C-alpha cells in the first residue's frame, strides 16, 4: 500500500500538513538571502584611478578630474581604469592642459557614498580584475548544481530529514566563514559551498513538504512556497540597506540559520520516504500522530498494510510491477533524444529552463546597472514576483500551461528589447520595462516546472527533470558574466535576456498542452503525446506498447 492510499483518510492538506509545510517553507527565505546577496556583497562601486600624489583616503570627486582622467567614448564618461600620464607638478595644474597619453591604473579610489564597503573595494575587483567580481556568483550557481546532485542523492539514500540538517549546518558554518576570510579565493570557495547547501536546504525541505500534500493541492503548495523565496528576496534589500559593511552583512545573512536547527524537534521524516524504504512501523507511528492533529481516524487495516506482504501480492500485479521496474531500468536520458517527437520536446524544454533561469538571475543581479537607487531597484525586482506567482495561481488551471509559458516569455522578451529604444534621460521607463520583464519571467519560470513534469513519460520523468534542472543551473552559471557587458554598454544585458526570452517563447509553441490530459507513462506514449506525424511510431509501439501500461505516475521532485 502506498502513501497516496492513506491520504483520503488523513486529508490532502490537513492541519498537520499545513503546520509542517509552513515550517519547511521558511528556510526558503534563507536560501534567497544567500542567492541574491551577491548584488550587495560584490557591489560594483564607482571608482577612478588613484593619482600619484593622493593618499588612500582621498575622496572620489576631485576638481581636476578633466586634467587627470581621460574620457571614455564607449561608456560616455570619465574612464574608471586609466589616467593621464603626467608629472602632476604645480605647473601642470596651472597650465590646465591634460597629457595626451594615458596609462592603466594600479590603485583606485572608490565612491563610498552608497556602499561603505564591498568585496570589490576590498580586493580591487575592477578593470582587468572585473571578471572576479562575478566569478563568486557563478561559482555559487556551480555549487547549486553540485548540491542538487549530491544532496538529492543523499536524501534518497539516507532520508530527507538528516540531509536537510546537514545542509543547514554547512550553510551556517561556511556562510560565517565567508564573512571573515582574508582573501577572495577562499571567499569564492565558501560561496560555492553555501550555494550547494541551498539545494540541500530548500529542495530537500520542498520535497518533504510536497510529499505530504495530496495531488489536488500540489500546484497550490508548490507556487505558494515560492512566495517565501520572494520574501527572502525583499528582505535582502532591507538587510543591505541597513548594513553597509559587506562582511557584517554576510555574517548577518548566515546567522539566522541557527534558528532553524531547532527544527530537529519539530520536523519529522517524510512518511512517504519511510514507506518506500520498507520502514512501515515508523511511517505508521508518524501517520497516527498526523491523524490525531488533523482530528481524523485512519482505519487500522490501512495502517497495518502500509507495506505489501509478499504472500498476499496478486501474481498478475506483481508481474506488472516487475515489468514496470524493468522498463524504468532500461529507460535512460538517451531515450528522450532517440525518437523525433520526444527529441523535439526535450530540446525545447531544456532550452526553456536554460533561458528562464539565466534571465531570472540575470535580471535579479542586474538591478544596480539600471540607474537610479540600487536598493529601490532591487526591492522592486523582488516585489514584482508577488503578482507574477499570483498570476500562476489564477491562470495555470484555466488557460493552460502552454499559453501561460509562451505568453509570459514573449511579453518579457519584448519588454526587455524595448529598453534599447528608451532615451537615456527616461531612466524610469527603462526600470519599468525591466520590472515588467522580471515579473513575467518569474511567472514563466514557475510554469516551466509544472509543464516539464507533465511532458516527460513516467519511466524517465525524474531523469528528464534532472536534465532540465542541470540546464537551468548552466543558465544561472553564465548569467553573471553577461553583467560585465554593461561596463561597455549598459542596456546590452537586457537586450540579450530579451532576445533569448523571445526565442524561447516562440519555441514553446512546439510543446503540446498538458492541462486535463492523460500524461504519458511509457516511451511510446511519450512519443505519441503531441505528435503530428504518426508514421514513425509503428516500430516503437510494437516494442513498448505493453510495458508498464498500468503504471502509476511517479511523484516529481521539484
XYZ file of C-alpha atoms in Angstrom:
558
model
C 0.000 0.000 0.000
C 1.296 3.465 -0.926
C 1.136 6.765 0.909
C -1.473 8.043 -1.564
C -3.853 5.326 -0.296
C -3.654 6.870 3.183
C -4.333 10.445 2.058
C -8.136 10.073 1.619
C -8.320 9.196 5.316
C -5.636 11.599 6.567
C -6.680 14.542 4.378
C -4.791 16.044 1.468
C -3.788 19.214 3.299
C -4.911 18.992 6.893
C -3.748 20.915 9.930
C -0.713 18.679 10.416
C 0.447 19.079 6.797
C -0.104 22.843 6.922
C 1.994 23.195 10.063
C 4.925 21.189 8.712
C 4.558 22.831 5.298
C 4.835 26.300 6.845
C 7.886 25.326 8.887
C 9.619 23.894 5.823
C 8.835 26.893 3.624
C 10.546 29.321 5.995
C 14.114 28.134 5.133
C 13.425 29.272 1.550
C 13.864 32.796 2.913
C 17.432 31.942 3.955
C 18.248 30.465 0.552
C 17.008 33.635 -1.177
C 19.206 35.761 1.092
C 22.301 33.803 0.101
C 21.474 33.517 -3.605
C 20.821 37.205 -4.141
C 23.134 38.867 -1.623
C 25.969 38.954 -4.159
C 24.395 42.111 -5.607
C 25.441 43.940 -2.432
C 28.344 41.814 -1.193
C 30.128 42.415 -4.505
C 28.587 45.733 -5.429
C 30.315 47.368 -8.381
C 31.153 50.654 -6.678
C 32.063 53.715 -8.747
C 35.839 54.082 -8.940
C 38.638 56.028 -10.565
C 42.421 55.862 -10.645
C 44.301 56.869 -7.543
C 46.660 59.610 -8.667
C 50.359 59.553 -7.673
C 50.017 62.471 -5.272
C 46.877 61.108 -3.499
C 46.614 59.161 -0.243
C 44.435 56.063 0.172
C 41.754 58.067 1.996
C 41.314 60.553 -0.867
C 37.779 61.439 -1.927
C 36.236 60.114 -5.142
C 35.287 63.532 -6.568
C 38.161 65.857 -7.403
C 38.102 69.276 -9.154
C 40.990 68.467 -11.512
C 39.314 65.354 -12.975
C 39.258 66.767 -16.543
C 43.038 67.118 -16.495
C 43.814 63.776 -14.857
C 41.254 61.247 -16.102
C 40.687 60.639 -19.855
C 37.249 60.477 -21.477
C 35.924 57.005 -22.336
C 33.984 57.205 -25.609
C 32.413 53.779 -25.065
C 30.830 54.469 -21.676
C 30.470 58.207 -22.405
C 32.052 59.099 -19.064
C 35.438 59.594 -17.445
C 37.475 56.406 -17.523
C 37.496 54.290 -14.390
C 40.534 52.256 -15.438
C 43.013 54.717 -16.940
C 44.598 58.080 -16.053
C 46.673 60.584 -17.935
C 50.421 60.098 -17.811
C 51.615 63.391 -16.378
C 54.130 64.775 -13.876
C 51.351 66.280 -11.663
C 53.509 69.288 -10.748
C 52.114 72.676 -9.793
C 52.967 73.985 -13.260
C 50.978 71.138 -14.789
C 47.785 72.118 -12.987
C 48.344 75.832 -13.701
C 48.654 75.110 -17.418
C 45.356 73.210 -17.406
C 46.369 71.059 -20.358
C 45.951 67.280 -19.960
C 48.688 64.948 -21.130
C 47.999 63.196 -24.439
C 48.875 59.712 -23.242
C 47.151 57.541 -20.681
C 48.234 54.558 -18.573
C 46.395 51.819 -16.694
C 45.570 52.345 -13.042
C 47.460 50.409 -10.417
C 45.377 51.669 -7.475
C 41.850 53.025 -7.204
C 39.749 55.476 -5.222
C 36.163 54.347 -4.593
C 32.929 56.235 -4.107
C 31.661 55.284 -0.630
C 28.543 57.438 -0.746
C 26.275 54.404 -1.394
C 28.270 51.405 -0.145
C 30.581 51.687 2.831
C 32.471 48.623 1.619
C 32.135 45.605 -0.632
C 34.328 42.727 -1.724
C 35.033 44.749 -4.873
C 36.532 47.673 -2.956
C 38.451 45.498 -0.520
C 40.030 43.231 -3.145
C 40.152 45.727 -6.067
C 37.919 43.629 -8.344
C 37.710 46.256 -11.076
C 39.051 46.889 -14.584
C 41.280 43.929 -15.576
C 40.114 42.073 -12.450
C 36.401 42.763 -13.043
C 35.699 39.157 -14.034
C 36.492 38.107 -10.464
C 33.560 40.077 -9.078
C 31.063 37.910 -10.974
C 33.001 34.684 -10.513
C 31.750 34.248 -6.937
C 28.116 34.368 -8.117
C 28.908 31.994 -10.961
C 30.614 29.567 -8.586
C 27.637 29.903 -6.252
C 25.457 28.508 -9.060
C 28.020 25.785 -9.740
C 27.580 24.848 -6.088
C 23.801 24.832 -6.530
C 24.223 22.399 -9.424
C 26.525 20.115 -7.452
C 24.296 20.355 -4.390
C 21.182 19.309 -6.289
C 23.037 16.189 -7.453
C 24.853 15.333 -4.221
C 22.227 16.233 -1.626
C 19.421 14.913 -3.828
C 21.082 11.510 -3.996
C 21.926 11.525 -0.279
C 18.340 12.421 0.653
C 17.067 9.469 -1.380
C 19.563 7.153 0.310
C 19.597 8.312 3.930
C 16.382 10.264 4.302
C 15.159 13.815 3.783
C 15.473 14.924 7.395
C 19.164 14.210 8.165
C 20.328 15.696 4.863
C 18.250 18.822 5.484
C 20.028 19.386 8.800
C 23.451 18.513 7.382
C 22.926 21.125 4.664
C 21.708 23.673 7.189
C 24.788 23.246 9.412
C 27.133 23.571 6.426
C 25.265 26.659 5.253
C 25.674 28.411 8.597
C 29.336 27.428 9.044
C 30.527 28.357 5.560
C 28.295 31.421 5.429
C 30.004 32.818 8.519
C 33.438 31.748 7.252
C 32.786 33.750 4.057
C 32.427 36.834 6.264
C 35.852 36.513 7.871
C 38.169 35.068 5.200
C 41.183 37.302 4.435
C 41.340 36.824 0.649
C 38.973 36.456 -2.283
C 39.721 32.897 -3.426
C 38.671 31.478 -0.077
C 35.592 33.696 -0.161
C 34.624 32.210 -3.536
C 35.148 28.688 -2.194
C 32.891 29.416 0.773
C 30.250 30.839 -1.541
C 30.427 27.680 -3.661
C 29.743 25.519 -0.594
C 26.909 27.801 0.518
C 25.470 27.542 -2.994
C 25.450 23.759 -2.757
C 23.660 23.894 0.594
C 20.803 25.957 -0.848
C 19.876 22.820 -2.790
C 20.183 20.716 0.336
C 18.113 23.108 2.447
C 15.489 24.406 0.037
C 14.998 21.476 -2.338
C 15.062 18.791 0.345
C 12.664 20.807 2.523
C 10.477 21.339 -0.528
C 10.418 17.611 -1.236
C 9.413 16.793 2.358
C 6.626 19.368 2.189
C 5.311 18.237 -1.193
C 5.436 14.552 -0.272
C 2.870 15.200 2.470
C 0.399 17.025 0.214
C -2.352 15.392 -1.827
C -2.356 15.583 -5.655
C -5.078 18.252 -5.943
C -3.202 20.596 -3.582
C 0.289 20.263 -5.028
C 0.031 23.086 -7.558
C -1.120 25.494 -4.847
C 1.503 24.289 -2.370
C 4.274 24.423 -4.968
C 3.516 28.003 -6.024
C 2.895 29.327 -2.512
C 6.313 28.017 -1.472
C 7.843 30.448 -3.970
C 6.317 33.384 -2.088
C 8.661 32.587 0.804
C 11.630 32.783 -1.557
C 10.311 36.165 -2.719
C 10.072 37.272 0.919
C 13.762 36.470 1.310
C 14.433 38.399 -1.891
C 12.800 41.527 -0.461
C 14.477 41.087 2.929
C 17.869 41.001 1.215
C 17.350 44.643 0.207
C 16.382 45.534 3.781
C 19.465 43.829 5.252
C 21.757 45.523 2.721
C 20.190 48.964 3.235
C 20.821 48.964 6.984
C 24.122 47.033 6.967
C 26.585 48.781 4.650
C 29.685 46.767 5.596
C 29.837 43.658 3.380
C 31.452 41.375 5.980
C 28.874 42.201 8.648
C 26.152 41.760 6.012
C 27.413 38.289 5.080
C 27.500 37.229 8.725
C 24.029 38.685 9.340
C 22.566 36.718 6.438
C 24.078 33.465 7.707
C 23.390 33.666 11.443
C 19.569 33.202 11.248
C 20.168 29.665 10.008
C 20.999 28.701 13.592
C 17.324 29.214 14.487
C 16.240 26.517 12.053
C 18.401 23.934 13.786
C 15.553 23.810 16.335
C 13.523 22.006 13.652
C 15.200 18.800 14.837
C 12.451 18.573 17.459
C 9.569 19.667 15.199
C 10.060 18.350 11.667
C 9.665 14.580 11.125
C 10.968 12.364 8.360
C 8.865 12.017 5.214
C 6.307 9.229 5.734
C 6.314 8.589 2.003
C 10.092 8.022 2.040
C 9.813 5.721 5.062
C 7.262 3.579 3.232
C 9.405 3.299 0.095
C 12.330 2.178 2.253
C 10.313 -0.556 3.966
C 10.127 1.225 7.332
C 6.388 0.787 7.700
C 6.358 0.774 11.501
C 7.934 4.241 11.670
C 5.595 5.511 8.974
C 2.605 4.120 10.864
C 3.628 5.876 14.089
C 4.097 9.145 12.223
C 0.724 8.892 10.460
C -1.079 8.186 13.733
C 0.326 11.450 15.156
C -0.657 13.305 11.999
C -4.189 11.894 12.087
C -4.552 12.927 15.712
C -3.575 16.518 14.882
C -5.894 16.502 11.854
C -8.664 15.145 14.115
C -9.338 12.185 11.857
C -9.021 8.431 12.241
C -7.157 6.242 9.792
C -8.627 2.703 9.666
C -6.407 0.168 11.373
C -6.325 -2.116 8.337
C -4.951 0.769 6.229
C -2.150 1.384 8.702
C -1.375 -2.323 9.040
C -0.913 -2.641 5.304
C 1.439 0.254 4.653
C 3.821 -2.290 3.139
C 2.728 -5.056 0.741
C 3.020 -8.619 2.035
C 4.681 -10.964 -0.439
C 2.310 -13.837 0.258
C -0.734 -11.625 -0.365
C 0.506 -9.965 -3.543
C -1.525 -10.624 -6.670
C 0.732 -12.558 -9.119
C -0.572 -10.557 -12.084
C 0.015 -7.285 -10.245
C 3.498 -8.450 -9.232
C 4.292 -9.318 -12.848
C 3.104 -5.879 -13.951
C 5.281 -4.227 -11.305
C 8.282 -6.255 -12.424
C 7.721 -5.111 -16.000
C 7.488 -1.509 -14.831
C 10.747 -1.810 -12.914
C 12.415 -3.399 -15.928
C 11.183 -0.554 -18.142
C 12.463 2.052 -15.694
C 15.871 0.409 -15.517
C 16.139 0.188 -19.311
C 14.962 3.753 -19.902
C 17.593 6.481 -19.844
C 18.198 10.080 -20.831
C 19.137 8.889 -24.323
C 15.553 7.713 -24.870
C 14.468 11.340 -24.802
C 16.706 12.042 -27.819
C 16.238 8.763 -29.700
C 12.789 9.482 -31.144
C 11.858 12.608 -33.133
C 8.881 13.927 -31.168
C 10.463 13.290 -27.758
C 13.710 14.798 -29.002
C 11.952 17.959 -30.159
C 10.097 18.380 -26.869
C 13.192 17.653 -24.796
C 15.316 20.227 -26.635
C 12.609 22.882 -26.226
C 12.237 22.099 -22.515
C 15.984 22.159 -21.827
C 16.339 25.445 -23.719
C 13.380 26.936 -21.831
C 14.903 26.026 -18.468
C 18.244 27.477 -19.541
C 16.634 30.757 -20.626
C 14.291 31.110 -17.672
C 16.994 30.506 -15.084
C 19.603 32.654 -16.818
C 17.161 35.511 -17.382
C 15.662 35.327 -13.884
C 19.011 35.511 -12.099
C 20.493 37.873 -14.669
C 17.680 40.378 -14.127
C 17.924 39.898 -10.346
C 21.660 40.626 -10.296
C 21.435 43.448 -12.875
C 19.424 45.881 -10.726
C 22.441 48.058 -9.874
C 23.053 48.656 -13.602
C 19.577 50.075 -14.266
C 20.354 53.519 -12.866
C 18.641 55.263 -10.013
C 18.588 53.899 -6.467
C 20.159 50.419 -6.237
C 18.193 49.419 -3.145
C 14.857 50.558 -4.568
C 15.509 48.782 -7.872
C 16.331 45.552 -6.048
C 13.259 45.874 -3.820
C 11.012 46.381 -6.857
C 12.633 43.430 -8.612
C 11.620 41.226 -5.695
C 8.192 42.769 -5.194
C 7.099 42.136 -8.811
C 7.425 38.412 -8.159
C 4.318 38.545 -5.964
C 1.934 39.396 -8.847
C 3.947 37.013 -11.043
C 3.267 33.990 -8.822
C -0.289 35.149 -8.050
C -0.929 35.169 -11.794
C 0.025 31.472 -11.922
C -2.462 30.532 -9.212
C -5.246 32.201 -11.195
C -4.394 31.030 -14.709
C -2.461 27.746 -14.859
C -5.537 25.565 -14.397
C -7.743 27.841 -16.524
C -5.717 28.995 -19.505
C -3.365 26.025 -19.674
C 0.393 25.693 -19.239
C 1.347 26.360 -22.862
C -0.479 29.688 -23.187
C 0.951 30.980 -19.891
C 4.527 29.898 -20.637
C 4.555 31.163 -24.216
C 2.731 34.405 -23.419
C 4.931 35.303 -20.448
C 8.213 34.657 -22.256
C 7.153 36.646 -25.330
C 5.886 39.591 -23.260
C 9.072 39.519 -21.197
C 11.258 39.361 -24.302
C 9.507 42.286 -25.971
C 9.612 44.416 -22.798
C 13.360 43.869 -22.373
C 14.123 44.513 -26.051
C 12.214 47.796 -25.906
C 14.709 49.146 -23.353
C 17.177 49.859 -26.171
C 14.699 52.364 -27.683
C 14.278 54.362 -24.493
C 16.119 57.733 -24.376
C 18.890 57.903 -21.803
C 17.082 60.668 -19.891
C 13.993 58.454 -19.362
C 15.603 56.089 -16.863
C 12.266 55.477 -15.123
C 10.954 53.864 -18.319
C 13.954 51.514 -18.556
C 13.343 50.420 -14.955
C 9.613 49.950 -15.647
C 10.254 47.746 -18.705
C 12.895 45.745 -16.808
C 10.441 45.133 -13.958
C 7.726 44.004 -16.384
C 10.247 41.596 -17.859
C 11.192 40.326 -14.393
C 7.552 39.826 -13.380
C 6.582 37.736 -16.400
C 9.844 35.755 -16.430
C 9.131 34.854 -12.796
C 5.736 33.543 -13.903
C 7.193 31.592 -16.823
C 9.901 30.100 -14.585
C 7.210 28.845 -12.216
C 5.221 27.440 -15.150
C 8.099 25.509 -16.687
C 8.442 23.425 -13.508
C 4.874 22.157 -13.813
C 4.789 21.985 -17.610
C 8.011 19.969 -17.937
C 6.996 17.370 -15.377
C 3.828 16.734 -17.377
C 5.684 16.403 -20.706
C 8.125 13.613 -19.821
C 6.946 9.956 -19.691
C 6.748 8.420 -16.227
C 9.632 5.992 -16.833
C 12.052 8.875 -17.498
C 10.304 11.745 -15.708
C 12.850 12.117 -12.905
C 15.689 11.774 -15.415
C 14.140 14.444 -17.635
C 13.551 16.880 -14.778
C 17.107 16.282 -13.579
C 18.466 17.141 -17.033
C 16.236 20.231 -17.182
C 17.417 21.347 -13.750
C 21.031 20.938 -14.893
C 20.283 23.085 -17.946
C 18.806 25.731 -15.637
C 21.899 25.740 -13.449
C 24.100 26.260 -16.524
C 21.991 29.300 -17.373
C 22.497 30.576 -13.837
C 26.256 29.959 -14.022
C 26.595 32.012 -17.211
C 24.209 34.802 -16.144
C 26.726 36.786 -14.015
C 29.122 37.113 -16.945
C 26.533 38.933 -19.053
C 26.566 41.676 -16.412
C 30.147 42.524 -17.355
C 28.847 43.650 -20.746
C 27.099 46.561 -19.048
C 30.555 48.071 -18.435
C 30.702 48.658 -22.203
C 27.029 49.406 -22.918
C 24.513 49.471 -20.087
C 21.442 48.116 -21.981
C 23.332 45.144 -23.505
C 22.481 42.530 -20.811
C 18.783 43.423 -21.060
C 18.864 43.020 -24.840
C 20.480 39.585 -24.541
C 17.909 38.430 -21.999
C 15.090 39.860 -24.110
C 16.218 38.147 -27.309
C 16.606 34.791 -25.580
C 13.225 35.065 -23.839
C 11.501 35.920 -27.126
C 13.086 32.965 -28.931
C 12.235 30.658 -26.026
C 8.620 31.829 -26.004
C 8.230 31.115 -29.714
C 9.871 27.700 -29.351
C 7.458 26.766 -26.547
C 4.670 26.806 -29.137
C 6.071 23.444 -30.266
C 5.089 21.799 -26.978
C 1.657 20.145 -26.593
C -0.793 21.366 -23.953
C -0.996 19.114 -20.884
C -3.882 20.621 -18.927
C -6.549 17.958 -18.269
C -4.670 15.494 -20.485
C -3.690 11.936 -19.564
C 0.032 12.090 -19.008
C 2.348 9.630 -20.788
C 3.697 6.679 -18.839
C 5.796 4.774 -21.404
C 8.301 5.926 -24.011
C 5.771 5.000 -26.708
C 3.085 7.150 -25.097
C 5.564 9.987 -24.690
C 6.429 9.835 -28.385
C 2.744 9.830 -29.347
C 1.905 12.679 -26.946
C 1.539 15.794 -29.055
C 2.927 14.119 -32.192
C 1.553 15.192 -35.553
C 3.277 12.565 -37.689
C 2.312 9.028 -36.645
C 4.377 7.186 -39.277
C 7.479 6.869 -37.120
C 5.658 5.242 -34.193
C 4.895 1.738 -35.505
C 8.185 0.044 -34.573
C 8.280 1.809 -31.216
C 4.725 0.778 -30.384
C 5.441 -2.858 -31.188
C 8.305 -2.996 -28.704
C 6.997 -0.815 -25.901
C 3.210 -0.691 -26.030
C 2.527 -3.415 -23.487
C 5.186 -2.437 -20.950
C 4.035 -0.637 -17.835
C 0.667 0.409 -19.350
C -0.918 0.496 -15.914
C 1.945 2.146 -14.038
C 1.142 4.963 -11.635
C 2.767 8.329 -12.153
C 5.887 8.769 -10.049
C 5.960 11.779 -7.762
C 8.056 14.517 -9.268
C 10.778 16.122 -7.197
C 10.944 19.803 -7.994
